[in-house]
mmCIF file of N, CA, C and O in Angstrom:
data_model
loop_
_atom_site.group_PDB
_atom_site.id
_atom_site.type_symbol
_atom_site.label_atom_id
_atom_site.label_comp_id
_atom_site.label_asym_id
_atom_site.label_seq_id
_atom_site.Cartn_x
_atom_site.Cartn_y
_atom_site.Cartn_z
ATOM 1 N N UNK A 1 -9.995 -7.709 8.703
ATOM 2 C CA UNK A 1 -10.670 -6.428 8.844
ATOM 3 C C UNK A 1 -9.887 -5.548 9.806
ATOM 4 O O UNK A 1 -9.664 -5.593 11.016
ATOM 5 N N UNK A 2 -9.592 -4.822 8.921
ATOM 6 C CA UNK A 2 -8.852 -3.197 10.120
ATOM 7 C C UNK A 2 -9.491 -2.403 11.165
ATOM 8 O O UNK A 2 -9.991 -1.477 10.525
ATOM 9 N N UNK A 3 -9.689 -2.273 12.035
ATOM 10 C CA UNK A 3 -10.854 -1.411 12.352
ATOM 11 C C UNK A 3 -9.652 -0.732 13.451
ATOM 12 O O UNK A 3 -9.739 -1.048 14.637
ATOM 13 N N UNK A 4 -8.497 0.241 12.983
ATOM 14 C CA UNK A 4 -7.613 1.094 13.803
ATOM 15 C C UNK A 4 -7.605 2.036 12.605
ATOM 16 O O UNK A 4 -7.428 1.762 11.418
ATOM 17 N N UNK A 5 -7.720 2.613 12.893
ATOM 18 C CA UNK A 5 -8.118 3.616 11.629
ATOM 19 C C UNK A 5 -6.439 4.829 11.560
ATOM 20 O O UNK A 5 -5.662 5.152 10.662
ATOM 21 N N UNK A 6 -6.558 5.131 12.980
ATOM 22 C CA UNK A 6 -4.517 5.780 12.902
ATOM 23 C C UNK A 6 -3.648 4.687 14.084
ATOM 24 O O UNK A 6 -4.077 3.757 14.766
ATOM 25 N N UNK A 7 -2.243 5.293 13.950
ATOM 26 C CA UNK A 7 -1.674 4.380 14.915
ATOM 27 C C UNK A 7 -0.635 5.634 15.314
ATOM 28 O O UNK A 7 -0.629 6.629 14.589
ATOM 29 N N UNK A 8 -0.023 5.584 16.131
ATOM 30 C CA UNK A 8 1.678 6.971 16.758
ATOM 31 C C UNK A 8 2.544 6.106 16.699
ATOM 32 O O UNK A 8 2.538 4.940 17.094
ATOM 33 N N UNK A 9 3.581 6.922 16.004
ATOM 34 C CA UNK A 9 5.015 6.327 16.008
ATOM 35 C C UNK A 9 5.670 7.776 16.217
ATOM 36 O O UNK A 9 5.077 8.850 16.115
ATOM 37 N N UNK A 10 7.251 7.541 16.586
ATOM 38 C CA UNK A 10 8.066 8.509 16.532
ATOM 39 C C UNK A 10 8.204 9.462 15.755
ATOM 40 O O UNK A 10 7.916 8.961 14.668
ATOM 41 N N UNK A 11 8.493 10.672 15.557
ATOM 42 C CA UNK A 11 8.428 11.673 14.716
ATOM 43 C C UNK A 11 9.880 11.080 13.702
ATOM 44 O O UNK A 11 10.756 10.443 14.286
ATOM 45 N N UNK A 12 9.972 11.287 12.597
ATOM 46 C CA UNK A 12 11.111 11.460 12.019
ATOM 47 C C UNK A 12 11.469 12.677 10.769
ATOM 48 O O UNK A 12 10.746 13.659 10.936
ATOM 49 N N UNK A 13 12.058 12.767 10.021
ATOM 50 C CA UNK A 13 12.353 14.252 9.512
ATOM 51 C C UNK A 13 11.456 14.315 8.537
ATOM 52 O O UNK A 13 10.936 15.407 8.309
ATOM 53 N N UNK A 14 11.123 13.267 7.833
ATOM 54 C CA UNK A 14 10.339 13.407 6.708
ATOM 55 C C UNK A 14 9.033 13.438 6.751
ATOM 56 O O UNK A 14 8.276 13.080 5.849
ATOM 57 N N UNK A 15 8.549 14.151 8.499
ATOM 58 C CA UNK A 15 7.348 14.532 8.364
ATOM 59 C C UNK A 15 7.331 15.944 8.630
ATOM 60 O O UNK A 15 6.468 16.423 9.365
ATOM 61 N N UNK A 16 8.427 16.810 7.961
ATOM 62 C CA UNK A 16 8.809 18.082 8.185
ATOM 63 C C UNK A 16 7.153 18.806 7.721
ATOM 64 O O UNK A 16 6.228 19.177 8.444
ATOM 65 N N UNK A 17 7.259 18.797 6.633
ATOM 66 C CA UNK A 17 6.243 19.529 5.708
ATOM 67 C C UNK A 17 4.989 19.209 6.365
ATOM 68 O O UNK A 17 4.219 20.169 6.341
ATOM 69 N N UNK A 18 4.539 18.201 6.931
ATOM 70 C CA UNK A 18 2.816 17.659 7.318
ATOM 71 C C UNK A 18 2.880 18.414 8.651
ATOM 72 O O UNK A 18 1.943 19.075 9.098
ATOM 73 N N UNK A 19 4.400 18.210 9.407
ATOM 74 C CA UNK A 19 3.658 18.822 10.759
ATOM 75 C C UNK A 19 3.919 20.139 10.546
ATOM 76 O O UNK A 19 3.116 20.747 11.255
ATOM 77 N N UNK A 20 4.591 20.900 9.966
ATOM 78 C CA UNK A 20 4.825 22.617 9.469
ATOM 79 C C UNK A 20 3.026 22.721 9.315
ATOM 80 O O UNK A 20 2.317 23.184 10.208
ATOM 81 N N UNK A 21 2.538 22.224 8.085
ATOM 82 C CA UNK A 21 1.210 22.142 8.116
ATOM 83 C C UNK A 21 -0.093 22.714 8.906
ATOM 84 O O UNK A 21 -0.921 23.608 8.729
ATOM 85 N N UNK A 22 0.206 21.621 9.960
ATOM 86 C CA UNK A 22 -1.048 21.555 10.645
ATOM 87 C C UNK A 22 -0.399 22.405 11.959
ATOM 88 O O UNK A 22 -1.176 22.673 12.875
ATOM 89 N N UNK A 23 0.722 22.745 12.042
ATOM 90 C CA UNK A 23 1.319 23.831 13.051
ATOM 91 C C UNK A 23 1.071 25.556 12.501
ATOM 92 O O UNK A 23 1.300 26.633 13.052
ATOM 93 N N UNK A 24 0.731 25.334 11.701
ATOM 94 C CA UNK A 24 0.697 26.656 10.837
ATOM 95 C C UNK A 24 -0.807 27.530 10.377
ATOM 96 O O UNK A 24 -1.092 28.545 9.741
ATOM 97 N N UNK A 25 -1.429 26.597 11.024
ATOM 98 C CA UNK A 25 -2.925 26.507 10.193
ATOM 99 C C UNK A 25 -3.902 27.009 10.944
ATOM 100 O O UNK A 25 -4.231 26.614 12.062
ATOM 101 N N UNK A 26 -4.402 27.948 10.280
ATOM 102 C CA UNK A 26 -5.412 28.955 11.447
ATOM 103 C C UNK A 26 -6.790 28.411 11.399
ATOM 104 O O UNK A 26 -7.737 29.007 11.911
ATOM 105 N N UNK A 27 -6.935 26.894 10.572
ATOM 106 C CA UNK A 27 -8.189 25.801 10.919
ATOM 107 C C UNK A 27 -7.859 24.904 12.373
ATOM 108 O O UNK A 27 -8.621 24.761 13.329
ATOM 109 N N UNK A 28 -6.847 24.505 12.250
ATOM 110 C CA UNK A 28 -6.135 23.968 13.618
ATOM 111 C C UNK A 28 -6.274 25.139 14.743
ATOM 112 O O UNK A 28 -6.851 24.909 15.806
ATOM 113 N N UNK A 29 -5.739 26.342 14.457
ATOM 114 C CA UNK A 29 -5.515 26.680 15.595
ATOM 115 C C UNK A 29 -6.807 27.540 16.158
ATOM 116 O O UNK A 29 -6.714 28.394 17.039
ATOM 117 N N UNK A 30 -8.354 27.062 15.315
ATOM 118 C CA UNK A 30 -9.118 27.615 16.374
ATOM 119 C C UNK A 30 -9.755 26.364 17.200
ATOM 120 O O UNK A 30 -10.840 26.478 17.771
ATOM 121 N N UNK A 31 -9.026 25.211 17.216
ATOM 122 C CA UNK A 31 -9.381 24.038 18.221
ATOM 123 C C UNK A 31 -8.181 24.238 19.204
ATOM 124 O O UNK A 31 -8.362 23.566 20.220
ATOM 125 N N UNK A 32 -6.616 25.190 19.233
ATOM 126 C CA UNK A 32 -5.989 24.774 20.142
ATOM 127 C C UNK A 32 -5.451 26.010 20.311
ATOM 128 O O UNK A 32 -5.470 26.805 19.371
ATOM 129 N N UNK A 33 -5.025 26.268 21.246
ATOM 130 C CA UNK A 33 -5.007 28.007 21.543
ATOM 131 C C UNK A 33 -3.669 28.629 21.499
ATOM 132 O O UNK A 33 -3.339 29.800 21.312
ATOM 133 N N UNK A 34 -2.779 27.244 21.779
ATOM 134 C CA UNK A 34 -0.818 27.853 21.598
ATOM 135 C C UNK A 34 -0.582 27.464 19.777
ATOM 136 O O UNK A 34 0.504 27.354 19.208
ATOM 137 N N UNK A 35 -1.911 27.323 19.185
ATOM 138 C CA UNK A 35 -1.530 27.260 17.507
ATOM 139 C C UNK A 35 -2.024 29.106 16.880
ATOM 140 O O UNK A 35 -2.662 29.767 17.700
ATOM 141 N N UNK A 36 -1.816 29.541 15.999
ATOM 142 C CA UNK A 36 -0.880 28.661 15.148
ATOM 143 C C UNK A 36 0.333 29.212 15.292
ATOM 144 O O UNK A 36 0.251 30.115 16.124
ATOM 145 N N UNK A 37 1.851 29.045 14.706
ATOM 146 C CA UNK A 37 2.928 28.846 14.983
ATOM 147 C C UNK A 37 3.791 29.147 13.864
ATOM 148 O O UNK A 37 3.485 28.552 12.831
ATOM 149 N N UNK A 38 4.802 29.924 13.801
ATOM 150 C CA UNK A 38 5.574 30.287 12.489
ATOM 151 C C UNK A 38 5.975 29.028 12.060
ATOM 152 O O UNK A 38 6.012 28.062 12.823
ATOM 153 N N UNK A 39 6.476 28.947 10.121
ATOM 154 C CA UNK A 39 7.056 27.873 10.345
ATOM 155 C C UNK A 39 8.503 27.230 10.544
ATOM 156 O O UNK A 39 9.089 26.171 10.323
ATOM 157 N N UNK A 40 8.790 28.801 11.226
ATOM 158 C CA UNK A 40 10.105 28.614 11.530
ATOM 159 C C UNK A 40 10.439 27.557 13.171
ATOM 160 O O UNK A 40 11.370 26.806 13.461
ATOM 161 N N UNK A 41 8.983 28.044 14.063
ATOM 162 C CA UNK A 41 8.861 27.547 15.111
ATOM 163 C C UNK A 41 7.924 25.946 15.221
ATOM 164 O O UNK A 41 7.654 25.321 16.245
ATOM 165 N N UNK A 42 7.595 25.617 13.841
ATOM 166 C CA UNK A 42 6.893 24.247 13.717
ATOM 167 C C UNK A 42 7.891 23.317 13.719
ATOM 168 O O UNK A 42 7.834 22.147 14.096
ATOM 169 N N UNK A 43 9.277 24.238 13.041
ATOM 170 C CA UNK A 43 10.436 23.076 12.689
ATOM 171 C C UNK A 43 11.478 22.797 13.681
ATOM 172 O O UNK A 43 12.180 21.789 13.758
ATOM 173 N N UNK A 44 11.477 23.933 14.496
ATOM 174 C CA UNK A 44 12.238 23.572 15.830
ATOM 175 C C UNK A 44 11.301 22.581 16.681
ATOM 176 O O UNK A 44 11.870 21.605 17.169
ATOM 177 N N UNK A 45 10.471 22.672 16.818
ATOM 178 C CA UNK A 45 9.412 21.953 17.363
ATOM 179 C C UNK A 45 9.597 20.269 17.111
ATOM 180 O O UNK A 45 9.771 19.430 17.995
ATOM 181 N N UNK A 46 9.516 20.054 15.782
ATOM 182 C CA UNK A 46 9.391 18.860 15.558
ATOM 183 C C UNK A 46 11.202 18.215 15.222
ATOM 184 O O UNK A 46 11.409 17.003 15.278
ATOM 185 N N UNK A 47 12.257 19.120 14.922
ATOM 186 C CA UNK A 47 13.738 18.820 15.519
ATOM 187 C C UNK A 47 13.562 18.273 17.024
ATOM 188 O O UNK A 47 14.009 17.189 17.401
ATOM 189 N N UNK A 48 12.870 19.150 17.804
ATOM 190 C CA UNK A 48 13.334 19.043 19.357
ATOM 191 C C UNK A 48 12.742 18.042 19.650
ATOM 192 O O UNK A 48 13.198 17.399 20.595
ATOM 193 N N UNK A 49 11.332 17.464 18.856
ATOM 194 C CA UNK A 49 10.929 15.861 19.417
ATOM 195 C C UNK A 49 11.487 14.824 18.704
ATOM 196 O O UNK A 49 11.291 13.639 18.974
ATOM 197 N N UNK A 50 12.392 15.352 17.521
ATOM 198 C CA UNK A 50 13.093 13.994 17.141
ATOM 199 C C UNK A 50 14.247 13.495 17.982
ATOM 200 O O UNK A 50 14.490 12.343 18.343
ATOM 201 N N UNK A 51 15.142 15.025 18.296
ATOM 202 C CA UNK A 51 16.158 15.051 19.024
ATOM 203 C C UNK A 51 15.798 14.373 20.404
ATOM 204 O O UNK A 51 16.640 13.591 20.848
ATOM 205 N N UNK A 52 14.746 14.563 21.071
ATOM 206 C CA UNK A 52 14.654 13.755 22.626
ATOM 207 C C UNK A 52 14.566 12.329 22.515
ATOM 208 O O UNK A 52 14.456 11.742 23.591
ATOM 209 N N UNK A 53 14.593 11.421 21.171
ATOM 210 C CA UNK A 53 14.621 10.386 21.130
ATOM 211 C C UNK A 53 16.139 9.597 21.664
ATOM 212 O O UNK A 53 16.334 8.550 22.281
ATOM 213 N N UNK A 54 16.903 10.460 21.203
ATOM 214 C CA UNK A 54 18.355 9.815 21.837
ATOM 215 C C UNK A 54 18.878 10.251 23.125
ATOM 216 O O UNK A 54 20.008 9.964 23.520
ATOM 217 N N UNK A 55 18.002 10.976 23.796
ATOM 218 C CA UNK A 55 18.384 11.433 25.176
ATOM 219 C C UNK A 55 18.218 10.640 26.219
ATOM 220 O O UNK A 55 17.100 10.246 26.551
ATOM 221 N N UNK A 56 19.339 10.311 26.868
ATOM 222 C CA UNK A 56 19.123 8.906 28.346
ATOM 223 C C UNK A 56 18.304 9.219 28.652
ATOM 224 O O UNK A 56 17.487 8.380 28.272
ATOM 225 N N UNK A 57 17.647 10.224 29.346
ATOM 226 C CA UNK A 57 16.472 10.707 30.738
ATOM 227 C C UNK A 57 15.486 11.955 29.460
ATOM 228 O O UNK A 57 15.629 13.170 29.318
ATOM 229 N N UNK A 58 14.711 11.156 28.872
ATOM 230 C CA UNK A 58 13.616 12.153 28.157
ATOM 231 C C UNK A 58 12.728 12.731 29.159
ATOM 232 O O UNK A 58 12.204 12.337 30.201
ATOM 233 N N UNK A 59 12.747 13.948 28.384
ATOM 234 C CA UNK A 59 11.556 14.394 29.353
ATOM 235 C C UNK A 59 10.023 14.904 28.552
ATOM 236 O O UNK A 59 8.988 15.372 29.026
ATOM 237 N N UNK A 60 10.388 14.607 27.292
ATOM 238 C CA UNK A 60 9.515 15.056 25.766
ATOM 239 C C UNK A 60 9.078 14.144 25.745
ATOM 240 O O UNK A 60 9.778 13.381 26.410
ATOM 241 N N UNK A 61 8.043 13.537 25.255
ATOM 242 C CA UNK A 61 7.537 12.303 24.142
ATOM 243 C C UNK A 61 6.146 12.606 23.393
ATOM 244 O O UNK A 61 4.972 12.787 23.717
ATOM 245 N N UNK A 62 6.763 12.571 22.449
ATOM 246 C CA UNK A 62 5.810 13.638 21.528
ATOM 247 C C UNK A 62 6.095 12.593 19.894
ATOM 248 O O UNK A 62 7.131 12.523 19.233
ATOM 249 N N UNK A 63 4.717 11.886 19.640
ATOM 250 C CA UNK A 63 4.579 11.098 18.397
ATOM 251 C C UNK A 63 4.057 11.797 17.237
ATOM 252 O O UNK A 63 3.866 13.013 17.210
ATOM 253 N N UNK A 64 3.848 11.058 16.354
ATOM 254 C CA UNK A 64 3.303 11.387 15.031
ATOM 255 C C UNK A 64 2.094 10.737 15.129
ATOM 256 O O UNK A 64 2.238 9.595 15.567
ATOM 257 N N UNK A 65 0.832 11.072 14.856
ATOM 258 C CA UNK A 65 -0.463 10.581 14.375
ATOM 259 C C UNK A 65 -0.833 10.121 13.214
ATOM 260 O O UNK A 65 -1.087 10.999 12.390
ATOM 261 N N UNK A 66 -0.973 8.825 12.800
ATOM 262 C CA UNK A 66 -0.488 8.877 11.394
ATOM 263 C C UNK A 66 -1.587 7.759 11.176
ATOM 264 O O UNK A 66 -1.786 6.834 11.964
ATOM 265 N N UNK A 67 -2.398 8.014 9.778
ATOM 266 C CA UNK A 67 -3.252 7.413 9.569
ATOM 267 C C UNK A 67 -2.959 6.272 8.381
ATOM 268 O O UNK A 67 -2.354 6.415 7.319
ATOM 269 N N UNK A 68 -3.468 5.339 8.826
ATOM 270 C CA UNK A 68 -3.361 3.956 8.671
ATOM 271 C C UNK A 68 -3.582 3.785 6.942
ATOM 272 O O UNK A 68 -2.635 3.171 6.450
ATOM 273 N N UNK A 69 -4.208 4.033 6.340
ATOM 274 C CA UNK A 69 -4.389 3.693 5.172
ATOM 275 C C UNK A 69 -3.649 4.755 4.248
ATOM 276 O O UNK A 69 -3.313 4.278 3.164
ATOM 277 N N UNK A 70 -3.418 5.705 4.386
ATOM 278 C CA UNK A 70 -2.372 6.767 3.478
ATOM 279 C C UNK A 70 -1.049 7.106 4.134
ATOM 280 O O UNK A 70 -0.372 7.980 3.591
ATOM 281 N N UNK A 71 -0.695 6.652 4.992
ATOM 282 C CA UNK A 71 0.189 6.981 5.676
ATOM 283 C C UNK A 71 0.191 8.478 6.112
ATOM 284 O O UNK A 71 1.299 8.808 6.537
ATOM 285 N N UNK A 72 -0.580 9.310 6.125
ATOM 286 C CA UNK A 72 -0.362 10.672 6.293
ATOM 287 C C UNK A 72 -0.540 11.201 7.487
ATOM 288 O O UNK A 72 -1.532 10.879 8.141
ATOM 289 N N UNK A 73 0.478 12.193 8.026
ATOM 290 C CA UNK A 73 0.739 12.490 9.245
ATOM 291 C C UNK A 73 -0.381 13.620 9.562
ATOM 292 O O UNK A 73 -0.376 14.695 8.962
ATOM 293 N N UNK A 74 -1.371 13.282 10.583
ATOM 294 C CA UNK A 74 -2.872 14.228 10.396
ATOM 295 C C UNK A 74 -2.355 14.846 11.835
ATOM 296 O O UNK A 74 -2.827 15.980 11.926
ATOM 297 N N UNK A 75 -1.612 14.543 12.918
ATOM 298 C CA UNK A 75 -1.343 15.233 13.865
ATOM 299 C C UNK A 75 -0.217 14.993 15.059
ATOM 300 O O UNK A 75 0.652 14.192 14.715
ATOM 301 N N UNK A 76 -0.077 15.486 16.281
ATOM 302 C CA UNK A 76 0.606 15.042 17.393
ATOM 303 C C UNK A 76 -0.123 14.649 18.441
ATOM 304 O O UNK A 76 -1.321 14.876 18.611
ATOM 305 N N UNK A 77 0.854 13.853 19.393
ATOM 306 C CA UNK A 77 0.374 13.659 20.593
ATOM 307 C C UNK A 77 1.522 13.565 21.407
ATOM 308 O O UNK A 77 2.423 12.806 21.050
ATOM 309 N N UNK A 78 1.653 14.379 22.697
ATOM 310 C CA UNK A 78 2.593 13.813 23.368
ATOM 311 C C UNK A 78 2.512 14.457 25.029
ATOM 312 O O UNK A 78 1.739 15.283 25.513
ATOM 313 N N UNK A 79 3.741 13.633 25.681
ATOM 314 C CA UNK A 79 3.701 14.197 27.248
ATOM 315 C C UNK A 79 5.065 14.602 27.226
ATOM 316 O O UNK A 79 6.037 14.120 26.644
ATOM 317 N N UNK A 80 4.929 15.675 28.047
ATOM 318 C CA UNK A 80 5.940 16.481 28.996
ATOM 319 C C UNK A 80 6.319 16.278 30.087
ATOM 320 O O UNK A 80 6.039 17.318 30.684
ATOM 321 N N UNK A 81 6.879 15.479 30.909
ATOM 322 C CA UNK A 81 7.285 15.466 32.000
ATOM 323 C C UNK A 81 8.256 16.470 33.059
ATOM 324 O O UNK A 81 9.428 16.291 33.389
ATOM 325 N N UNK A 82 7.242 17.665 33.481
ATOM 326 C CA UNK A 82 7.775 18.377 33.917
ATOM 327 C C UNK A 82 9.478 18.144 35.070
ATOM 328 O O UNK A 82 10.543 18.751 35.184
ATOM 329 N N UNK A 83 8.955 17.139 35.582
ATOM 330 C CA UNK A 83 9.838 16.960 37.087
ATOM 331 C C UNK A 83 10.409 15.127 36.580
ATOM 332 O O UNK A 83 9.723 14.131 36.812
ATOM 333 N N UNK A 84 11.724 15.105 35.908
ATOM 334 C CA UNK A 84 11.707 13.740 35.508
ATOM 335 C C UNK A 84 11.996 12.953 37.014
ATOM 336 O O UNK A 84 12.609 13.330 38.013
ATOM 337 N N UNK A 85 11.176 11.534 36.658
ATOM 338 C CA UNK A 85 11.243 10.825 38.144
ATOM 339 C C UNK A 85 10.226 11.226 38.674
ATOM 340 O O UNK A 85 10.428 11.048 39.876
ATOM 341 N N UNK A 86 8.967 11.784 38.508
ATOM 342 C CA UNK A 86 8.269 12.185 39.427
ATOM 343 C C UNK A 86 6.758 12.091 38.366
ATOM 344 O O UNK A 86 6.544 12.817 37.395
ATOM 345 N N UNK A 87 5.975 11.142 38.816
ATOM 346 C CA UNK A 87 4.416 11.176 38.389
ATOM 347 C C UNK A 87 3.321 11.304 38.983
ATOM 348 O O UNK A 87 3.040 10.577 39.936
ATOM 349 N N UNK A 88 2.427 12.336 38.490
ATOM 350 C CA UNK A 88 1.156 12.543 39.575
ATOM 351 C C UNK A 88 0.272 12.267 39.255
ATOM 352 O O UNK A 88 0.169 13.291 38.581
ATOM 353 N N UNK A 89 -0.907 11.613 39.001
ATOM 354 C CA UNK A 89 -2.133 11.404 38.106
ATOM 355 C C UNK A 89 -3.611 12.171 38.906
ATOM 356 O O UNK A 89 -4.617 11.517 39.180
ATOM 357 N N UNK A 90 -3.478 13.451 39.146
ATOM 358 C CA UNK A 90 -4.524 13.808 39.778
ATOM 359 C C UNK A 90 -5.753 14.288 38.638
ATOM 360 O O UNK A 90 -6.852 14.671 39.040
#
């Protein structure tokens, strides 16, 4: 019995179109306030979190939300580390 219904993995290219999607979408973007987003700027977006995967000192980490039984990419999640080397949990 499954009971994880999504799981995050790394972004990779061939979730161009799903995250253009839900970056683009004026249903999304009345839950989040920096949406919605050209989709010229969904695709730099999701380049720039594939690209921080090979960087020594990331300062991005930004996954794919991806649901377990269709494989389909329903959203993001990720952290920014403003000041690398440096964590505050207030």
């Amino acid at each position: 019995m499954q009971r994880t219904r999504v799981h995050l993995r790394e972004y990779c290219v061939e979730d161009l179109e799903a995250h253009v999607d839900w970056q683009t979408s004026e249903l999304v973007a009345k839950h989040l306030s920096w949406l919605p987003v050209t989709p010229a700027k969904a695709k730099a977006n999701l380049l720039e979190a594939i690209a921080q995967r090979s960087l020594a000192t990331r300062s991005k980490f930004f996954f794919a939300v991806v649901l377990n039984d269709t494989h389909d990419v329903l959203s993001s999640v990720g952290i920014t580390c403003v000041t690398p080397g440096v964590s505050d949990c207030e």
